[in-house]
Amino acid sequence: MTDNYRGITISPVISKIFEMVIMQLFDDLLTSDPLQFGFKQNSSCNHALFTLKTVINHHVANNATINICALDISKAFDRVDHFALLQLLMDKNISKKFIGVLLDWLTKSFVCVRWGSALSFWYCITAGVRQGGILSPLLFALYMDPLIMRLRALGIGCKLFDKYYGCLLYADDILLMSHTVNAMQRMLAVCDQFAQEFDLKFNGSKSVAMRIGSRYNVTCAPFILSGAELKYVHEVKYLGVYLVAANHFKTSISHTKIKFFRVFNCIYSRSKAASSEIVTVELLKAYCLPFLLYASESISLSASQLYSLNNCINRAVHKIFGIRNAESINDVRRFVGLEDVAKLVENRRLKFIDRLIVSGKHVDLCSAAVHNFS
């Protein structure tokens, strides 16, 4: 049970101010690889998922079957080696004064554990970056950079227009993609070597494999990571989206619908006392729709999936207003501003693509997406 708990550091205000000042002064130097999508301005889960979808669609359209491995690092933030991190900062030619200040700060960090009203003794942190710290995400992203560079230097894995996309990272969420089983095993060997050198540990029981393409259901040799076989699964959860093993890029919405109804039923049971349907509708818009529309702009939803998601809203409206007729439900939705899910998704998708084009950072992905769509 203890593996399900993570300590969150509650830092003093002066420590947070110190971290914010450091981040503002050296933000341009504390940059990580483009394949690390976490903790960056103008980069999000949607960018990582859009990259994943575009790369898979491109290769599947050329009759390839993509091997995917989703890797889990046990307590990644807590295992960061301070001196390995400082060495990486020196390799980036960051000011020695900054590195000296950071070293002094890391070696003088003391914490205690609070459980209820009880406090433990104080002890010094000898490894890891603070979960909940302002600088921690940037430092951890830099710590994972050598893995991306080694995989890119290996030269195997998925590419798009000769640009490497064999691994996608969002903090410690790692996704590997390759055309062949042999190439994937070589990539996993690189991950193993990286983990040994940087004092990280891959969780073999939570790391899984999956295949997407025309040969997705063909039995293949097992992948080995840290001495354990990776289990082949039908579904992989990546950044809150469930990928499905199929002959094309496909996602499951069953978990999305469960979350939507769980939150809606909770809101509905507590908002009945207000005796106002409009209040319940506004709460639905604020707290339920985000679950229903999460990542919809970056993944491809089929017409049947859009219809199913739209029906979730219809059922919610039926429960709020007590109406059954489809025409009446549509009239109520127009009156309260609950648009059709397909229209909401299309608007979000257009805005997302527009931001991608304006940023100019993902021109190759946008070109491949248009080519695959055509």
PDB file of N, CA, C and O in Angstrom, residues 192-240:
ATOM      1  N   ASP A 192      17.808   0.448 -20.142  1.00  0.00           N
ATOM      2  CA  ASP A 192      18.379  -0.290 -19.016  1.00  0.00           C
ATOM      3  C   ASP A 192      19.722   0.292 -18.594  1.00  0.00           C
ATOM      4  O   ASP A 192      19.985   0.505 -17.401  1.00  0.00           O
ATOM      5  N   GLN A 193      20.572   0.560 -19.575  1.00  0.00           N
ATOM      6  CA  GLN A 193      21.903   1.110 -19.289  1.00  0.00           C
ATOM      7  C   GLN A 193      21.797   2.502 -18.674  1.00  0.00           C
ATOM      8  O   GLN A 193      22.514   2.829 -17.724  1.00  0.00           O
ATOM      9  N   PHE A 194      20.884   3.306 -19.201  1.00  0.00           N
ATOM     10  CA  PHE A 194      20.659   4.649 -18.653  1.00  0.00           C
ATOM     11  C   PHE A 194      20.209   4.570 -17.192  1.00  0.00           C
ATOM     12  O   PHE A 194      20.690   5.334 -16.343  1.00  0.00           O
ATOM     13  N   ALA A 195      19.292   3.654 -16.903  1.00  0.00           N
ATOM     14  CA  ALA A 195      18.780   3.511 -15.537  1.00  0.00           C
ATOM     15  C   ALA A 195      19.890   3.129 -14.567  1.00  0.00           C
ATOM     16  O   ALA A 195      19.945   3.622 -13.433  1.00  0.00           O
ATOM     17  N   GLN A 196      20.780   2.263 -14.994  1.00  0.00           N
ATOM     18  CA  GLN A 196      21.875   1.845 -14.132  1.00  0.00           C
ATOM     19  C   GLN A 196      22.834   3.000 -13.850  1.00  0.00           C
ATOM     20  O   GLN A 196      23.288   3.177 -12.719  1.00  0.00           O
ATOM     21  N   GLU A 197      23.123   3.798 -14.868  1.00  0.00           N
ATOM     22  CA  GLU A 197      24.083   4.889 -14.707  1.00  0.00           C
ATOM     23  C   GLU A 197      23.501   6.055 -13.905  1.00  0.00           C
ATOM     24  O   GLU A 197      24.244   6.755 -13.212  1.00  0.00           O
ATOM     25  N   PHE A 198      22.186   6.265 -14.007  1.00  0.00           N
ATOM     26  CA  PHE A 198      21.571   7.428 -13.355  1.00  0.00           C
ATOM     27  C   PHE A 198      20.712   7.042 -12.151  1.00  0.00           C
ATOM     28  O   PHE A 198      19.870   7.822 -11.711  1.00  0.00           O
ATOM     29  N   ASP A 199      20.928   5.822 -11.652  1.00  0.00           N
ATOM     30  CA  ASP A 199      20.302   5.372 -10.407  1.00  0.00           C
ATOM     31  C   ASP A 199      18.772   5.435 -10.464  1.00  0.00           C
ATOM     32  O   ASP A 199      18.114   5.823  -9.495  1.00  0.00           O
ATOM     33  N   LEU A 200      18.208   5.067 -11.623  1.00  0.00           N
ATOM     34  CA  LEU A 200      16.754   4.971 -11.765  1.00  0.00           C
ATOM     35  C   LEU A 200      16.363   3.500 -11.848  1.00  0.00           C
ATOM     36  O   LEU A 200      17.196   2.634 -12.105  1.00  0.00           O
ATOM     37  N   LYS A 201      15.101   3.214 -11.636  1.00  0.00           N
ATOM     38  CA  LYS A 201      14.634   1.831 -11.642  1.00  0.00           C
ATOM     39  C   LYS A 201      13.324   1.738 -12.407  1.00  0.00           C
ATOM     40  O   LYS A 201      12.338   2.374 -12.053  1.00  0.00           O
ATOM     41  N   PHE A 202      13.335   0.935 -13.482  1.00  0.00           N
ATOM     42  CA  PHE A 202      12.116   0.713 -14.244  1.00  0.00           C
ATOM     43  C   PHE A 202      11.257  -0.343 -13.551  1.00  0.00           C
ATOM     44  O   PHE A 202      11.770  -1.365 -13.072  1.00  0.00           O
ATOM     45  N   ASN A 203       9.971  -0.069 -13.508  1.00  0.00           N
ATOM     46  CA  ASN A 203       9.022  -0.998 -12.898  1.00  0.00           C
ATOM     47  C   ASN A 203       8.522  -1.954 -13.971  1.00  0.00           C
ATOM     48  O   ASN A 203       7.682  -1.591 -14.795  1.00  0.00           O
ATOM     49  N   GLY A 204       9.060  -3.180 -13.983  1.00  0.00           N
ATOM     50  CA  GLY A 204       8.693  -4.149 -15.013  1.00  0.00           C
ATOM     51  C   GLY A 204       7.246  -4.566 -14.965  1.00  0.00           C
ATOM     52  O   GLY A 204       6.651  -4.896 -15.992  1.00  0.00           O
ATOM     53  N   SER A 205       6.628  -4.518 -13.771  1.00  0.00           N
ATOM     54  CA  SER A 205       5.229  -4.950 -13.647  1.00  0.00           C
ATOM     55  C   SER A 205       4.259  -3.909 -14.194  1.00  0.00           C
ATOM     56  O   SER A 205       3.136  -4.241 -14.580  1.00  0.00           O
ATOM     57  N   LYS A 206       4.670  -2.638 -14.227  1.00  0.00           N
ATOM     58  CA  LYS A 206       3.792  -1.582 -14.734  1.00  0.00           C
ATOM     59  C   LYS A 206       4.156  -1.156 -16.160  1.00  0.00           C
ATOM     60  O   LYS A 206       3.378  -0.442 -16.795  1.00  0.00           O
ATOM     61  N   SER A 207       5.309  -1.559 -16.652  1.00  0.00           N
ATOM     62  CA  SER A 207       5.694  -1.261 -18.029  1.00  0.00           C
ATOM     63  C   SER A 207       5.082  -2.315 -18.947  1.00  0.00           C
ATOM     64  O   SER A 207       5.158  -3.510 -18.650  1.00  0.00           O
ATOM     65  N   VAL A 208       4.483  -1.881 -20.052  1.00  0.00           N
ATOM     66  CA  VAL A 208       3.748  -2.801 -20.929  1.00  0.00           C
ATOM     67  C   VAL A 208       4.094  -2.540 -22.393  1.00  0.00           C
ATOM     68  O   VAL A 208       4.703  -1.519 -22.733  1.00  0.00           O
ATOM     69  N   ALA A 209       3.678  -3.482 -23.252  1.00  0.00           N
ATOM     70  CA  ALA A 209       3.921  -3.377 -24.696  1.00  0.00           C
ATOM     71  C   ALA A 209       2.611  -3.556 -25.446  1.00  0.00           C
ATOM     72  O   ALA A 209       1.669  -4.201 -24.956  1.00  0.00           O
ATOM     73  N   MET A 210       2.573  -2.996 -26.656  1.00  0.00           N
ATOM     74  CA  MET A 210       1.372  -3.079 -27.493  1.00  0.00           C
ATOM     75  C   MET A 210       1.789  -2.882 -28.945  1.00  0.00           C
ATOM     76  O   MET A 210       2.842  -2.301 -29.227  1.00  0.00           O
ATOM     77  N   ARG A 211       0.968  -3.377 -29.871  1.00  0.00           N
ATOM     78  CA  ARG A 211       1.255  -3.220 -31.301  1.00  0.00           C
ATOM     79  C   ARG A 211       0.062  -2.573 -31.999  1.00  0.00           C
ATOM     80  O   ARG A 211      -1.091  -2.871 -31.678  1.00  0.00           O
ATOM     81  N   ILE A 212       0.366  -1.682 -32.961  1.00  0.00           N
ATOM     82  CA  ILE A 212      -0.664  -1.021 -33.763  1.00  0.00           C
ATOM     83  C   ILE A 212      -0.282  -1.145 -35.229  1.00  0.00           C
ATOM     84  O   ILE A 212       0.837  -0.803 -35.618  1.00  0.00           O
ATOM     85  N   GLY A 213      -1.194  -1.649 -36.038  1.00  0.00           N
ATOM     86  CA  GLY A 213      -0.946  -1.839 -37.459  1.00  0.00           C
ATOM     87  C   GLY A 213      -1.626  -3.102 -37.958  1.00  0.00           C
ATOM     88  O   GLY A 213      -2.361  -3.770 -37.223  1.00  0.00           O
ATOM     89  N   SER A 214      -1.371  -3.445 -39.206  1.00  0.00           N
ATOM     90  CA  SER A 214      -2.061  -4.580 -39.822  1.00  0.00           C
ATOM     91  C   SER A 214      -1.740  -5.903 -39.134  1.00  0.00           C
ATOM     92  O   SER A 214      -2.528  -6.847 -39.180  1.00  0.00           O
ATOM     93  N   ARG A 215      -0.569  -6.005 -38.476  1.00  0.00           N
ATOM     94  CA  ARG A 215      -0.162  -7.241 -37.794  1.00  0.00           C
ATOM     95  C   ARG A 215      -0.212  -7.070 -36.272  1.00  0.00           C
ATOM     96  O   ARG A 215       0.563  -7.681 -35.543  1.00  0.00           O
ATOM     97  N   TYR A 216      -1.159  -6.270 -35.797  1.00  0.00           N
ATOM     98  CA  TYR A 216      -1.210  -5.955 -34.372  1.00  0.00           C
ATOM     99  C   TYR A 216      -1.501  -7.171 -33.496  1.00  0.00           C
ATOM    100  O   TYR A 216      -1.114  -7.224 -32.324  1.00  0.00           O
ATOM    101  N   ASN A 217      -2.204  -8.176 -34.060  1.00  0.00           N
ATOM    102  CA  ASN A 217      -2.580  -9.339 -33.255  1.00  0.00           C
ATOM    103  C   ASN A 217      -1.657 -10.540 -33.457  1.00  0.00           C
ATOM    104  O   ASN A 217      -1.956 -11.641 -33.003  1.00  0.00           O
ATOM    105  N   VAL A 218      -0.520 -10.333 -34.132  1.00  0.00           N
ATOM    106  CA  VAL A 218       0.445 -11.411 -34.338  1.00  0.00           C
ATOM    107  C   VAL A 218       1.308 -11.552 -33.084  1.00  0.00           C
ATOM    108  O   VAL A 218       1.837 -10.564 -32.554  1.00  0.00           O
ATOM    109  N   THR A 219       1.467 -12.773 -32.593  1.00  0.00           N
ATOM    110  CA  THR A 219       2.273 -13.026 -31.406  1.00  0.00           C
ATOM    111  C   THR A 219       3.756 -12.830 -31.718  1.00  0.00           C
ATOM    112  O   THR A 219       4.270 -13.370 -32.690  1.00  0.00           O
ATOM    113  N   CYS A 220       4.426 -12.033 -30.905  1.00  0.00           N
ATOM    114  CA  CYS A 220       5.842 -11.727 -31.120  1.00  0.00           C
ATOM    115  C   CYS A 220       6.665 -12.136 -29.904  1.00  0.00           C
ATOM    116  O   CYS A 220       6.120 -12.446 -28.838  1.00  0.00           O
ATOM    117  N   ALA A 221       7.971 -12.134 -30.075  1.00  0.00           N
ATOM    118  CA  ALA A 221       8.878 -12.444 -28.968  1.00  0.00           C
ATOM    119  C   ALA A 221       8.702 -11.397 -27.867  1.00  0.00           C
ATOM    120  O   ALA A 221       8.442 -10.224 -28.142  1.00  0.00           O
ATOM    121  N   PRO A 222       8.834 -11.810 -26.612  1.00  0.00           N
ATOM    122  CA  PRO A 222       8.640 -10.862 -25.503  1.00  0.00           C
ATOM    123  C   PRO A 222       9.775  -9.847 -25.422  1.00  0.00           C
ATOM    124  O   PRO A 222      10.913 -10.133 -25.795  1.00  0.00           O
ATOM    125  N   PHE A 223       9.433  -8.655 -24.945  1.00  0.00           N
ATOM    126  CA  PHE A 223      10.445  -7.631 -24.699  1.00  0.00           C
ATOM    127  C   PHE A 223      10.950  -7.780 -23.268  1.00  0.00           C
ATOM    128  O   PHE A 223      10.174  -8.062 -22.348  1.00  0.00           O
ATOM    129  N   ILE A 224      12.251  -7.562 -23.085  1.00  0.00           N
ATOM    130  CA  ILE A 224      12.864  -7.697 -21.766  1.00  0.00           C
ATOM    131  C   ILE A 224      13.341  -6.332 -21.288  1.00  0.00           C
ATOM    132  O   ILE A 224      14.051  -5.624 -22.001  1.00  0.00           O
ATOM    133  N   LEU A 225      12.945  -5.966 -20.080  1.00  0.00           N
ATOM    134  CA  LEU A 225      13.386  -4.716 -19.458  1.00  0.00           C
ATOM    135  C   LEU A 225      13.718  -4.989 -17.996  1.00  0.00           C
ATOM    136  O   LEU A 225      12.877  -5.500 -17.251  1.00  0.00           O
ATOM    137  N   SER A 226      14.934  -4.677 -17.606  1.00  0.00           N
ATOM    138  CA  SER A 226      15.392  -4.901 -16.230  1.00  0.00           C
ATOM    139  C   SER A 226      15.207  -6.355 -15.807  1.00  0.00           C
ATOM    140  O   SER A 226      14.810  -6.647 -14.676  1.00  0.00           O
ATOM    141  N   GLY A 227      15.425  -7.276 -16.755  1.00  0.00           N
ATOM    142  CA  GLY A 227      15.335  -8.694 -16.449  1.00  0.00           C
ATOM    143  C   GLY A 227      13.940  -9.263 -16.403  1.00  0.00           C
ATOM    144  O   GLY A 227      13.751 -10.450 -16.130  1.00  0.00           O
ATOM    145  N   ALA A 228      12.928  -8.443 -16.685  1.00  0.00           N
ATOM    146  CA  ALA A 228      11.538  -8.901 -16.637  1.00  0.00           C
ATOM    147  C   ALA A 228      10.891  -8.759 -18.013  1.00  0.00           C
ATOM    148  O   ALA A 228      11.213  -7.839 -18.774  1.00  0.00           O
ATOM    149  N   GLU A 229       9.987  -9.676 -18.337  1.00  0.00           N
ATOM    150  CA  GLU A 229       9.256  -9.606 -19.596  1.00  0.00           C
ATOM    151  C   GLU A 229       8.143  -8.568 -19.504  1.00  0.00           C
ATOM    152  O   GLU A 229       7.432  -8.498 -18.499  1.00  0.00           O
ATOM    153  N   LEU A 230       8.017  -7.772 -20.555  1.00  0.00           N
ATOM    154  CA  LEU A 230       6.922  -6.805 -20.609  1.00  0.00           C
ATOM    155  C   LEU A 230       5.661  -7.504 -21.118  1.00  0.00           C
ATOM    156  O   LEU A 230       5.704  -8.240 -22.098  1.00  0.00           O
ATOM    157  N   LYS A 231       4.579  -7.253 -20.466  1.00  0.00           N
ATOM    158  CA  LYS A 231       3.312  -7.876 -20.826  1.00  0.00           C
ATOM    159  C   LYS A 231       2.692  -7.168 -22.025  1.00  0.00           C
ATOM    160  O   LYS A 231       2.615  -5.937 -22.061  1.00  0.00           O
ATOM    161  N   TYR A 232       2.246  -7.948 -23.020  1.00  0.00           N
ATOM    162  CA  TYR A 232       1.483  -7.377 -24.132  1.00  0.00           C
ATOM    163  C   TYR A 232       0.049  -7.138 -23.668  1.00  0.00           C
ATOM    164  O   TYR A 232      -0.585  -8.029 -23.099  1.00  0.00           O
ATOM    165  N   VAL A 233      -0.463  -5.943 -23.912  1.00  0.00           N
ATOM    166  CA  VAL A 233      -1.807  -5.582 -23.457  1.00  0.00           C
ATOM    167  C   VAL A 233      -2.649  -5.096 -24.627  1.00  0.00           C
ATOM    168  O   VAL A 233      -2.127  -4.727 -25.692  1.00  0.00           O
ATOM    169  N   HIS A 234      -3.960  -5.093 -24.419  1.00  0.00           N
ATOM    170  CA  HIS A 234      -4.880  -4.607 -25.447  1.00  0.00           C
ATOM    171  C   HIS A 234      -5.084  -3.099 -25.345  1.00  0.00           C
ATOM    172  O   HIS A 234      -5.391  -2.439 -26.340  1.00  0.00           O
ATOM    173  N   GLU A 235      -4.913  -2.559 -24.130  1.00  0.00           N
ATOM    174  CA  GLU A 235      -5.062  -1.123 -23.916  1.00  0.00           C
ATOM    175  C   GLU A 235      -3.883  -0.579 -23.122  1.00  0.00           C
ATOM    176  O   GLU A 235      -3.375  -1.244 -22.222  1.00  0.00           O
ATOM    177  N   VAL A 236      -3.455   0.625 -23.476  1.00  0.00           N
ATOM    178  CA  VAL A 236      -2.386   1.314 -22.761  1.00  0.00           C
ATOM    179  C   VAL A 236      -2.891   2.709 -22.398  1.00  0.00           C
ATOM    180  O   VAL A 236      -3.376   3.444 -23.258  1.00  0.00           O
ATOM    181  N   LYS A 237      -2.753   3.061 -21.129  1.00  0.00           N
ATOM    182  CA  LYS A 237      -3.110   4.413 -20.707  1.00  0.00           C
ATOM    183  C   LYS A 237      -1.892   5.316 -20.842  1.00  0.00           C
ATOM    184  O   LYS A 237      -0.849   5.061 -20.237  1.00  0.00           O
ATOM    185  N   TYR A 238      -2.021   6.362 -21.649  1.00  0.00           N
ATOM    186  CA  TYR A 238      -0.921   7.301 -21.853  1.00  0.00           C
ATOM    187  C   TYR A 238      -1.455   8.715 -21.747  1.00  0.00           C
ATOM    188  O   TYR A 238      -2.305   9.131 -22.537  1.00  0.00           O
ATOM    189  N   LEU A 239      -0.995   9.438 -20.742  1.00  0.00           N
ATOM    190  CA  LEU A 239      -1.399  10.826 -20.504  1.00  0.00           C
ATOM    191  C   LEU A 239      -2.914  10.967 -20.417  1.00  0.00           C
ATOM    192  O   LEU A 239      -3.508  11.916 -20.944  1.00  0.00           O
ATOM    193  N   GLY A 240      -3.557  10.002 -19.766  1.00  0.00           N
ATOM    194  CA  GLY A 240      -4.997  10.078 -19.543  1.00  0.00           C
ATOM    195  C   GLY A 240      -5.842   9.546 -20.672  1.00  0.00           C
ATOM    196  O   GLY A 240      -7.072   9.540 -20.572  1.00  0.00           O
TER     197      GLY A 240
END
